Structure formats: structure tokens, C-alpha cells
């Protein structure tokens, strides 16, 4: 099974390039949903107690655990605000996105 | 900074749902899938009928799930999953978990006969219904899972829904299948535990997941978890399980239930309700709660 699929959109130039049945051959990682965001979460790690609650509740799997710290993946985070709302330490704030 | 400390992970780290999917901001259904697959693992096939999830996954030839998906017709989640399971068995695969994953419309309404048939045959599948309490994918039409008092586009404010939500757990328990449970996106540990338990059981297993929908409920996306939690704390959506239709267990006891008004006031779909109507809903919640407690005591 594919482990890390490429973040690339698949485009067929002719029917010959298509799989013989309607099967998925690429991931949705090409779709950078970060562009949907109006407000973005920013974590103040100095207050973080590493409870993992933000990571657990993100509907977009957009909080990674890097070196044992939560890190927002801004390529995909849609800015729903759940992580900021649920963080018991209130160390995530939603700030206006600069376009 | 607590540098030395390890990050606390109360659910499996493995991600089988990738970001980049098409769900709205704060979608409960997408979190539900993320959590369910953490419990079931890679050796899973999922059958998805017409519903939001048929769209969320992404357009051909892309998918946001790292497991095979069979897109099936609206009313056929249970029968398609039964067929996939039979096919796997024919080629000697008894290990792979077959999951049917449908919305409330596809479960409580149009898919009910296929589901009842599969349960009667005790097909070896897990059927999960993520319940956002309306036909969301097609524009918020009422289903039989829509609660009493709610606005939808087919139950407009003047004619809000006058009938209570269908008791799908009662219906499934009456089939005396091995496992029936409720779960909520606000309680990931409980949900993961239930999917893991279901995975180890043979026969038809049914899990009903409460999945708030900001677009359809007219709620704030950041309130998704808060709403799901309040649904449990008010006793509107209790966490419980039923084994073989006989053994009813309340998984989370609530000493003092919060008033249902606290839950209702965070959602635009209930904004029109007056005090006496809220009292009527409270009565309905109380009656359901008492009935459940009695069943769990036996
Ligand atoms: C036989 C049939 N009737 C109607 C439809 C149109 N349709 C597609 S999805 C949907 C609503 C699904 O509602 P639900 O099962 O609650 O899932 P949700 O969209 O809320 O996730 C409808 C009516 C269809 N695809 N097939
Ligand atoms: S704002 Fe929402 S999408 Fe972004 S990281 Fe937080 S929970 Fe995830
Ligand atoms: S919820 Fe807050 S305290 Fe907990 S890990 Fe996330 S940022 Fe840190
Ligand atoms: Mg629905």
C-alpha cells in the first residue's frame, strides 16, 4: 500500500493514461486547503503543556507532532478554530490572515 | 517550557486520512472518519454511499484516505459492504475489516431496509453512521434523524420539525446483533475504543456517531467539539452500547445533566424556538434519558 503519496495533481492527457477501472491513484495532498483560511491559529509554545488535545481534535489532520511539539501545517489548516477553542492552556490564538 | 516531557497521545498516532480533503471548516464528519480509521487501521475497506463523505474524499483519481473505497449507491451501504465481504472471503481473505460508512439519511431513511437485511443475516461488517441530522450534501433537507424543533430547508421556521428523532439504536438492538454503540467526536478515546472493540467481534456491528455540521446547524466551526460534548452532557446524545440486544451499558455516567437550552442556543437551526418549545424539547430529552437508564439497569 502506498505510504507517502506525492502532493501532485494527476492530469490525464489521453484515455490511454487512465487506469482501467475508476480507482484512486493519487492523494488529495495536492489540494492546499490553507488557501480557504481567513484566520489562522498561532501556538505560543511557551505555555504549551503537550497535552495533545489540539492534535486530537483537528478535523483536517493539520497539526503535526514535530520533535514532540504541536506544529500547525499551514499548507492545509482551514482555520476552523477548534484547536484554539479546545486548548486547555489557551495558548493558541486565531489571528487575521494576511493575504 | 516543558521540554523534557513527551507529547500526550491518547489515541493512535497513525493517520489514514490525509489533509487536503474537501470537508467544510470544523466538519464533525471528517474528524469522525479520522478517528475511526485510527482504530481500524490500514487493513480496512470502506463502502461509502452518496453523502457528504462521497465528496469529502476528493474527485477521481484522487483520494484523501489511504485505504480502498468503494463508492456505492445511496441506499446500498450495507448490501455493498456485505458483497465486498463475501468477495474477500471467496479469495481467502478473512482479515480485512469491511466498513460501511453512511450519513443519517443513508441510514435512518433510504438505506434502512438494506441495513436491516444485512443485520438479519448477521453479515460480518461494521456499519458506521455519521449523524449530522439532515441531508447535508444536497442542501440541508430534514431526515428522520433531524431532531424535534429543528429548522431545515424542508422544515422552515414556521413549520419546524414536529417529530422526534428516530431511535436507530433501538431498531438495531432489536435485530440482536453482537454490537451496537453510540460514539461522539467530542470523546475520541471512547470512540477509538468502540471501533477497536467492534473490530474484534464477528457479525454485524453498528456504530452511531454524533457529528456536528456547522454549515447545516448554523453553528460556529470552532464550536463543533463543544456542541458534541454538550449533546452528551445534556443527555441528548448519551454514550452507550448494546450487546446482542440484551446487555445495555451506559459508558459515560452523567450526574447532573446540563439543560438542553445550553446546547440549543449555540445553533442557528434552533434560534426560532420559544421558551415553551424549549421546555417541550427538554421533556423529550428527559423521557429518553429515563428510558435509557432503565434499560441499562436491567
Ligand atoms: C437514490 C438517490 N436519491 C437521492 C440522491 C441524492 N442524494 C445524494 S446525497 C443525499 C443526502 C445524503 O444525506 P445523508 O445520508 O444524511 O448524508 P450527508 O450528506 O448529510 O453527509 C441525497 C438526497 C441519490 N444520490 N440517490
Ligand atoms: S484551525 Fe482547525 S484546521 Fe487549523 S489546525 Fe486548528 S483545528 Fe486544525
Ligand atoms: S492543546 Fe494547547 S497545551 Fe495542549 S498540546 Fe496543543 S497547544 Fe499545547
Ligand atoms: Mg446527514
PDB file of N, CA, C and O in Angstrom, chain B residues 78 82 111-123 172 175 204:
ATOM      1  N   UNK B  78     -25.046  -1.007   3.229  1.00  0.00           N
ATOM      2  CA  UNK B  78     -24.982  -2.294   3.931  1.00  0.00           C
ATOM      3  C   UNK B  78     -24.893  -3.466   2.955  1.00  0.00           C
ATOM      4  O   UNK B  78     -24.142  -4.421   3.180  1.00  0.00           O
ATOM      5  N   UNK B  82     -21.743  -5.981   2.440  1.00  0.00           N
ATOM      6  CA  UNK B  82     -21.952  -7.435   2.524  1.00  0.00           C
ATOM      7  C   UNK B  82     -21.298  -8.124   1.331  1.00  0.00           C
ATOM      8  O   UNK B  82     -20.640  -9.162   1.479  1.00  0.00           O
ATOM      9  N   UNK B 111     -31.465   3.853   3.375  1.00  0.00           N
ATOM     10  CA  UNK B 111     -30.657   2.628   3.465  1.00  0.00           C
ATOM     11  C   UNK B 111     -31.133   1.663   4.539  1.00  0.00           C
ATOM     12  O   UNK B 111     -30.501   0.629   4.779  1.00  0.00           O
ATOM     13  N   UNK B 112     -32.259   1.975   5.177  1.00  0.00           N
ATOM     14  CA  UNK B 112     -32.685   1.191   6.336  1.00  0.00           C
ATOM     15  C   UNK B 112     -33.021  -0.265   5.998  1.00  0.00           C
ATOM     16  O   UNK B 112     -32.681  -1.168   6.761  1.00  0.00           O
ATOM     17  N   UNK B 113     -33.648  -0.485   4.830  1.00  0.00           N
ATOM     18  CA  UNK B 113     -34.004  -1.886   4.527  1.00  0.00           C
ATOM     19  C   UNK B 113     -32.758  -2.719   4.219  1.00  0.00           C
ATOM     20  O   UNK B 113     -32.667  -3.868   4.630  1.00  0.00           O
ATOM     21  N   UNK B 114     -31.770  -2.115   3.535  1.00  0.00           N
ATOM     22  CA  UNK B 114     -30.537  -2.862   3.248  1.00  0.00           C
ATOM     23  C   UNK B 114     -29.799  -3.152   4.552  1.00  0.00           C
ATOM     24  O   UNK B 114     -29.242  -4.231   4.751  1.00  0.00           O
ATOM     25  N   UNK B 115     -29.838  -2.172   5.456  1.00  0.00           N
ATOM     26  CA  UNK B 115     -29.177  -2.331   6.755  1.00  0.00           C
ATOM     27  C   UNK B 115     -29.869  -3.409   7.586  1.00  0.00           C
ATOM     28  O   UNK B 115     -29.218  -4.278   8.177  1.00  0.00           O
ATOM     29  N   UNK B 116     -31.190  -3.374   7.596  1.00  0.00           N
ATOM     30  CA  UNK B 116     -31.949  -4.376   8.347  1.00  0.00           C
ATOM     31  C   UNK B 116     -31.686  -5.771   7.776  1.00  0.00           C
ATOM     32  O   UNK B 116     -31.509  -6.736   8.531  1.00  0.00           O
ATOM     33  N   UNK B 117     -31.633  -5.858   6.455  1.00  0.00           N
ATOM     34  CA  UNK B 117     -31.356  -7.145   5.812  1.00  0.00           C
ATOM     35  C   UNK B 117     -29.993  -7.681   6.200  1.00  0.00           C
ATOM     36  O   UNK B 117     -29.844  -8.852   6.564  1.00  0.00           O
ATOM     37  N   UNK B 118     -28.988  -6.810   6.152  1.00  0.00           N
ATOM     38  CA  UNK B 118     -27.627  -7.228   6.500  1.00  0.00           C
ATOM     39  C   UNK B 118     -27.571  -7.660   7.969  1.00  0.00           C
ATOM     40  O   UNK B 118     -26.943  -8.668   8.310  1.00  0.00           O
ATOM     41  N   UNK B 119     -28.251  -6.922   8.839  1.00  0.00           N
ATOM     42  CA  UNK B 119     -28.246  -7.244  10.265  1.00  0.00           C
ATOM     43  C   UNK B 119     -28.961  -8.562  10.519  1.00  0.00           C
ATOM     44  O   UNK B 119     -28.530  -9.375  11.337  1.00  0.00           O
ATOM     45  N   UNK B 120     -30.046  -8.788   9.790  1.00  0.00           N
ATOM     46  CA  UNK B 120     -30.802 -10.041   9.953  1.00  0.00           C
ATOM     47  C   UNK B 120     -29.950 -11.238   9.538  1.00  0.00           C
ATOM     48  O   UNK B 120     -29.991 -12.299  10.154  1.00  0.00           O
ATOM     49  N   UNK B 121     -29.123 -11.034   8.496  1.00  0.00           N
ATOM     50  CA  UNK B 121     -28.218 -12.112   8.048  1.00  0.00           C
ATOM     51  C   UNK B 121     -26.946 -12.148   8.897  1.00  0.00           C
ATOM     52  O   UNK B 121     -26.080 -12.973   8.675  1.00  0.00           O
ATOM     53  N   UNK B 122     -26.843 -11.206   9.822  1.00  0.00           N
ATOM     54  CA  UNK B 122     -25.654 -11.041  10.670  1.00  0.00           C
ATOM     55  C   UNK B 122     -24.372 -11.004   9.832  1.00  0.00           C
ATOM     56  O   UNK B 122     -23.390 -11.698  10.114  1.00  0.00           O
ATOM     57  N   UNK B 123     -24.391 -10.189   8.767  1.00  0.00           N
ATOM     58  CA  UNK B 123     -23.222 -10.030   7.901  1.00  0.00           C
ATOM     59  C   UNK B 123     -22.031  -9.555   8.730  1.00  0.00           C
ATOM     60  O   UNK B 123     -22.190  -8.758   9.653  1.00  0.00           O
ATOM     61  N   UNK B 172     -31.717  -1.105  15.821  1.00  0.00           N
ATOM     62  CA  UNK B 172     -30.591  -2.025  15.586  1.00  0.00           C
ATOM     63  C   UNK B 172     -30.460  -3.046  16.715  1.00  0.00           C
ATOM     64  O   UNK B 172     -30.165  -4.212  16.478  1.00  0.00           O
ATOM     65  N   UNK B 175     -32.505  -6.099  16.394  1.00  0.00           N
ATOM     66  CA  UNK B 175     -32.002  -7.151  15.493  1.00  0.00           C
ATOM     67  C   UNK B 175     -31.104  -8.143  16.235  1.00  0.00           C
ATOM     68  O   UNK B 175     -30.654  -9.125  15.660  1.00  0.00           O
ATOM     69  N   UNK B 204     -22.568  -8.532  12.546  1.00  0.00           N
ATOM     70  CA  UNK B 204     -22.891  -7.139  12.234  1.00  0.00           C
ATOM     71  C   UNK B 204     -22.685  -6.261  13.458  1.00  0.00           C
ATOM     72  O   UNK B 204     -23.183  -6.539  14.537  1.00  0.00           O
TER      73      UNK B 204
END
